[in-house]
């Protein structure tokens, strides 16, 4: 018997989130005064689940939408990225949960970059995106969706 938590259990293990608090002093030189919204994993999952086929979103975009939803100055994109990673793995852990898999592959890193930490790595994400009609291009060692900005959507 494994003592390791499933990805779904991990998503449920943040009962204190979401939260809104003052922007920490270390972030104020870059972001100024105000508040920062830290999402719950389920909020990030809901945002990722809402992206329709043919459309894309970035972790930064989800963070901005969460900030607006919580009437905060900024959203915590670090936490959002961590939870997006967890959501992706939970989706692959039980892909047909309630008949619909969360389309995590539509959530990109900043600049439209594919996420090598998603299940199956770059190849799996690229395959799913190309199956939906997106073109993936390689720049150096990294991969990006071509013209991704034209395909972005909000999650609110």
PDB file of C-alpha atoms in Angstrom:
ATOM      1  CA  UNK A   1       0.000   0.000   0.000  1.00  0.00           C
ATOM      2  CA  UNK A   2       1.402   3.362  -1.025  1.00  0.00           C
ATOM      3  CA  UNK A   3       1.438   6.172   1.506  1.00  0.00           C
ATOM      4  CA  UNK A   4       1.869   8.767  -1.225  1.00  0.00           C
ATOM      5  CA  UNK A   5      -1.135  11.057  -1.728  1.00  0.00           C
ATOM      6  CA  UNK A   6      -2.913  10.933  -5.051  1.00  0.00           C
ATOM      7  CA  UNK A   7      -2.936  14.099  -7.143  1.00  0.00           C
ATOM      8  CA  UNK A   8      -6.670  14.453  -6.442  1.00  0.00           C
ATOM      9  CA  UNK A   9      -5.995  14.261  -2.701  1.00  0.00           C
ATOM     10  CA  UNK A  10      -3.324  16.940  -3.075  1.00  0.00           C
ATOM     11  CA  UNK A  11      -5.808  19.227  -4.830  1.00  0.00           C
ATOM     12  CA  UNK A  12      -8.140  18.920  -1.838  1.00  0.00           C
ATOM     13  CA  UNK A  13      -5.460  19.588   0.780  1.00  0.00           C
ATOM     14  CA  UNK A  14      -5.513  23.391   0.796  1.00  0.00           C
ATOM     15  CA  UNK A  15      -8.617  24.296   2.841  1.00  0.00           C
ATOM     16  CA  UNK A  16      -7.187  27.715   3.780  1.00  0.00           C
ATOM     17  CA  UNK A  17      -7.214  28.887   0.163  1.00  0.00           C
ATOM     18  CA  UNK A  18      -8.166  31.054  -1.632  1.00  0.00           C
ATOM     19  CA  UNK A  19      -6.859  34.018   0.303  1.00  0.00           C
ATOM     20  CA  UNK A  20      -6.250  37.720  -0.245  1.00  0.00           C
ATOM     21  CA  UNK A  21      -3.581  39.547   1.728  1.00  0.00           C
ATOM     22  CA  UNK A  22      -1.277  42.531   1.456  1.00  0.00           C
ATOM     23  CA  UNK A  23       1.462  42.242  -1.157  1.00  0.00           C
ATOM     24  CA  UNK A  24       4.587  41.067   0.726  1.00  0.00           C
ATOM     25  CA  UNK A  25       7.401  43.592   1.139  1.00  0.00           C
ATOM     26  CA  UNK A  26       9.704  41.597  -1.159  1.00  0.00           C
ATOM     27  CA  UNK A  27       7.234  41.951  -4.057  1.00  0.00           C
ATOM     28  CA  UNK A  28       6.406  45.624  -3.534  1.00  0.00           C
ATOM     29  CA  UNK A  29       9.327  47.050  -5.555  1.00  0.00           C
ATOM     30  CA  UNK A  30       7.959  45.231  -8.613  1.00  0.00           C
ATOM     31  CA  UNK A  31       4.198  45.332  -7.966  1.00  0.00           C
ATOM     32  CA  UNK A  32       3.680  48.254  -5.610  1.00  0.00           C
ATOM     33  CA  UNK A  33       1.189  48.458  -2.769  1.00  0.00           C
ATOM     34  CA  UNK A  34      -2.037  46.519  -2.787  1.00  0.00           C
ATOM     35  CA  UNK A  35      -3.230  42.968  -2.341  1.00  0.00           C
ATOM     36  CA  UNK A  36      -2.345  39.562  -3.753  1.00  0.00           C
ATOM     37  CA  UNK A  37      -4.868  36.787  -4.353  1.00  0.00           C
ATOM     38  CA  UNK A  38      -3.640  33.242  -3.806  1.00  0.00           C
ATOM     39  CA  UNK A  39      -5.986  30.791  -5.534  1.00  0.00           C
ATOM     40  CA  UNK A  40      -7.140  27.417  -4.327  1.00  0.00           C
ATOM     41  CA  UNK A  41      -6.226  24.389  -6.442  1.00  0.00           C
ATOM     42  CA  UNK A  42      -9.911  23.908  -7.289  1.00  0.00           C
ATOM     43  CA  UNK A  43     -10.120  27.492  -8.590  1.00  0.00           C
ATOM     44  CA  UNK A  44      -7.176  26.841 -10.899  1.00  0.00           C
ATOM     45  CA  UNK A  45      -8.749  23.562 -11.996  1.00  0.00           C
ATOM     46  CA  UNK A  46     -12.057  25.294 -12.754  1.00  0.00           C
ATOM     47  CA  UNK A  47     -10.242  27.952 -14.783  1.00  0.00           C
ATOM     48  CA  UNK A  48      -8.339  25.327 -16.772  1.00  0.00           C
ATOM     49  CA  UNK A  49     -11.503  23.287 -17.300  1.00  0.00           C
ATOM     50  CA  UNK A  50     -13.296  26.335 -18.758  1.00  0.00           C
ATOM     51  CA  UNK A  51     -10.945  26.724 -21.744  1.00  0.00           C
ATOM     52  CA  UNK A  52     -12.758  25.540 -24.890  1.00  0.00           C
ATOM     53  CA  UNK A  53     -11.139  23.559 -27.662  1.00  0.00           C
ATOM     54  CA  UNK A  54      -9.203  25.802 -30.029  1.00  0.00           C
ATOM     55  CA  UNK A  55      -8.515  28.395 -27.328  1.00  0.00           C
ATOM     56  CA  UNK A  56      -5.579  28.812 -24.929  1.00  0.00           C
ATOM     57  CA  UNK A  57      -4.706  30.446 -21.639  1.00  0.00           C
ATOM     58  CA  UNK A  58      -1.467  31.175 -19.801  1.00  0.00           C
ATOM     59  CA  UNK A  59      -0.740  30.662 -16.127  1.00  0.00           C
ATOM     60  CA  UNK A  60      -0.249  34.435 -15.956  1.00  0.00           C
ATOM     61  CA  UNK A  61      -3.702  34.955 -17.473  1.00  0.00           C
ATOM     62  CA  UNK A  62      -5.312  32.645 -14.922  1.00  0.00           C
ATOM     63  CA  UNK A  63      -3.522  34.560 -12.153  1.00  0.00           C
ATOM     64  CA  UNK A  64      -4.790  37.879 -13.492  1.00  0.00           C
ATOM     65  CA  UNK A  65      -8.351  36.559 -13.760  1.00  0.00           C
ATOM     66  CA  UNK A  66      -8.179  35.262 -10.184  1.00  0.00           C
ATOM     67  CA  UNK A  67      -6.982  38.677  -8.994  1.00  0.00           C
ATOM     68  CA  UNK A  68      -9.979  40.329 -10.671  1.00  0.00           C
ATOM     69  CA  UNK A  69     -12.370  37.725  -9.240  1.00  0.00           C
ATOM     70  CA  UNK A  70     -11.083  38.410  -5.703  1.00  0.00           C
ATOM     71  CA  UNK A  71     -10.788  42.171  -6.224  1.00  0.00           C
ATOM     72  CA  UNK A  72      -7.036  41.994  -5.585  1.00  0.00           C
ATOM     73  CA  UNK A  73      -4.260  44.018  -7.185  1.00  0.00           C
ATOM     74  CA  UNK A  74      -2.378  40.945  -8.454  1.00  0.00           C
ATOM     75  CA  UNK A  75      -2.753  37.164  -8.522  1.00  0.00           C
ATOM     76  CA  UNK A  76      -0.041  34.827  -7.275  1.00  0.00           C
ATOM     77  CA  UNK A  77       1.244  33.280 -10.489  1.00  0.00           C
ATOM     78  CA  UNK A  78       3.768  31.078  -8.667  1.00  0.00           C
ATOM     79  CA  UNK A  79       0.997  29.342  -6.745  1.00  0.00           C
ATOM     80  CA  UNK A  80      -1.153  29.262  -9.872  1.00  0.00           C
ATOM     81  CA  UNK A  81       1.656  27.501 -11.783  1.00  0.00           C
ATOM     82  CA  UNK A  82       2.152  24.961  -8.997  1.00  0.00           C
ATOM     83  CA  UNK A  83      -1.560  24.193  -8.904  1.00  0.00           C
ATOM     84  CA  UNK A  84      -1.731  23.974 -12.729  1.00  0.00           C
ATOM     85  CA  UNK A  85       0.967  21.290 -12.530  1.00  0.00           C
ATOM     86  CA  UNK A  86      -1.053  19.428  -9.900  1.00  0.00           C
ATOM     87  CA  UNK A  87      -4.261  19.719 -11.946  1.00  0.00           C
ATOM     88  CA  UNK A  88      -2.493  18.295 -15.013  1.00  0.00           C
ATOM     89  CA  UNK A  89      -1.288  15.266 -13.098  1.00  0.00           C
ATOM     90  CA  UNK A  90      -4.685  14.765 -11.434  1.00  0.00           C
ATOM     91  CA  UNK A  91      -6.310  14.864 -14.875  1.00  0.00           C
ATOM     92  CA  UNK A  92      -4.034  12.097 -16.123  1.00  0.00           C
ATOM     93  CA  UNK A  93      -4.451  10.128 -12.894  1.00  0.00           C
ATOM     94  CA  UNK A  94      -8.208   9.814 -13.508  1.00  0.00           C
ATOM     95  CA  UNK A  95      -8.744  11.072 -17.078  1.00  0.00           C
ATOM     96  CA  UNK A  96     -12.397  10.215 -17.442  1.00  0.00           C
ATOM     97  CA  UNK A  97     -13.536  11.493 -14.064  1.00  0.00           C
ATOM     98  CA  UNK A  98     -17.176  12.467 -14.426  1.00  0.00           C
ATOM     99  CA  UNK A  99     -16.903  11.956 -18.183  1.00  0.00           C
ATOM    100  CA  UNK A 100     -14.696  14.963 -18.915  1.00  0.00           C
ATOM    101  CA  UNK A 101     -10.944  15.373 -18.550  1.00  0.00           C
ATOM    102  CA  UNK A 102      -9.578  18.789 -17.598  1.00  0.00           C
ATOM    103  CA  UNK A 103      -7.840  20.047 -20.785  1.00  0.00           C
ATOM    104  CA  UNK A 104      -4.637  21.042 -18.990  1.00  0.00           C
ATOM    105  CA  UNK A 105      -2.654  21.064 -22.261  1.00  0.00           C
ATOM    106  CA  UNK A 106      -4.410  24.320 -23.211  1.00  0.00           C
ATOM    107  CA  UNK A 107      -2.704  26.105 -20.292  1.00  0.00           C
ATOM    108  CA  UNK A 108       0.666  27.452 -21.368  1.00  0.00           C
ATOM    109  CA  UNK A 109       3.568  29.126 -19.684  1.00  0.00           C
ATOM    110  CA  UNK A 110       4.323  32.800 -20.290  1.00  0.00           C
ATOM    111  CA  UNK A 111       4.913  33.641 -23.938  1.00  0.00           C
ATOM    112  CA  UNK A 112       2.940  30.624 -25.140  1.00  0.00           C
ATOM    113  CA  UNK A 113       5.573  28.105 -24.068  1.00  0.00           C
ATOM    114  CA  UNK A 114       4.695  24.450 -23.572  1.00  0.00           C
ATOM    115  CA  UNK A 115       5.199  23.029 -20.079  1.00  0.00           C
ATOM    116  CA  UNK A 116       7.725  20.162 -19.901  1.00  0.00           C
ATOM    117  CA  UNK A 117       6.485  19.277 -16.399  1.00  0.00           C
ATOM    118  CA  UNK A 118       3.023  18.272 -17.576  1.00  0.00           C
ATOM    119  CA  UNK A 119       2.342  14.526 -17.841  1.00  0.00           C
ATOM    120  CA  UNK A 120       4.162  13.046 -20.817  1.00  0.00           C
ATOM    121  CA  UNK A 121       6.308  16.162 -21.178  1.00  0.00           C
ATOM    122  CA  UNK A 122       6.532  18.338 -24.261  1.00  0.00           C
ATOM    123  CA  UNK A 123       5.699  15.530 -26.694  1.00  0.00           C
ATOM    124  CA  UNK A 124       2.359  14.734 -25.060  1.00  0.00           C
ATOM    125  CA  UNK A 125       1.303  18.381 -24.764  1.00  0.00           C
ATOM    126  CA  UNK A 126       2.400  19.093 -28.328  1.00  0.00           C
ATOM    127  CA  UNK A 127       0.435  16.113 -29.632  1.00  0.00           C
ATOM    128  CA  UNK A 128      -2.764  17.228 -27.866  1.00  0.00           C
ATOM    129  CA  UNK A 129      -2.390  20.835 -29.035  1.00  0.00           C
ATOM    130  CA  UNK A 130      -1.674  19.849 -32.634  1.00  0.00           C
ATOM    131  CA  UNK A 131      -4.701  17.528 -32.570  1.00  0.00           C
ATOM    132  CA  UNK A 132      -6.771  20.649 -31.786  1.00  0.00           C
ATOM    133  CA  UNK A 133      -5.300  22.564 -34.725  1.00  0.00           C
ATOM    134  CA  UNK A 134      -2.502  24.528 -33.032  1.00  0.00           C
ATOM    135  CA  UNK A 135       0.960  24.797 -34.561  1.00  0.00           C
ATOM    136  CA  UNK A 136       3.893  24.226 -32.223  1.00  0.00           C
ATOM    137  CA  UNK A 137       7.301  25.654 -33.112  1.00  0.00           C
ATOM    138  CA  UNK A 138      10.682  25.040 -31.559  1.00  0.00           C
ATOM    139  CA  UNK A 139      12.897  27.953 -30.545  1.00  0.00           C
ATOM    140  CA  UNK A 140      16.217  26.708 -29.287  1.00  0.00           C
ATOM    141  CA  UNK A 141      15.410  23.970 -26.789  1.00  0.00           C
ATOM    142  CA  UNK A 142      11.942  25.295 -25.975  1.00  0.00           C
ATOM    143  CA  UNK A 143       8.569  24.850 -27.684  1.00  0.00           C
ATOM    144  CA  UNK A 144       5.848  27.450 -28.226  1.00  0.00           C
ATOM    145  CA  UNK A 145       2.390  27.644 -29.767  1.00  0.00           C
ATOM    146  CA  UNK A 146       2.661  29.795 -32.882  1.00  0.00           C
ATOM    147  CA  UNK A 147       0.515  32.940 -32.714  1.00  0.00           C
ATOM    148  CA  UNK A 148      -0.740  31.871 -29.281  1.00  0.00           C
ATOM    149  CA  UNK A 149      -1.803  35.428 -28.360  1.00  0.00           C
ATOM    150  CA  UNK A 150      -4.505  35.335 -31.063  1.00  0.00           C
ATOM    151  CA  UNK A 151      -6.000  32.250 -29.387  1.00  0.00           C
ATOM    152  CA  UNK A 152      -6.009  33.420 -25.772  1.00  0.00           C
ATOM    153  CA  UNK A 153      -9.227  33.487 -23.792  1.00  0.00           C
ATOM    154  CA  UNK A 154     -10.133  34.590 -20.290  1.00  0.00           C
ATOM    155  CA  UNK A 155     -11.320  32.252 -17.560  1.00  0.00           C
ATOM    156  CA  UNK A 156     -13.782  34.481 -15.711  1.00  0.00           C
TER     157      UNK A 156
END
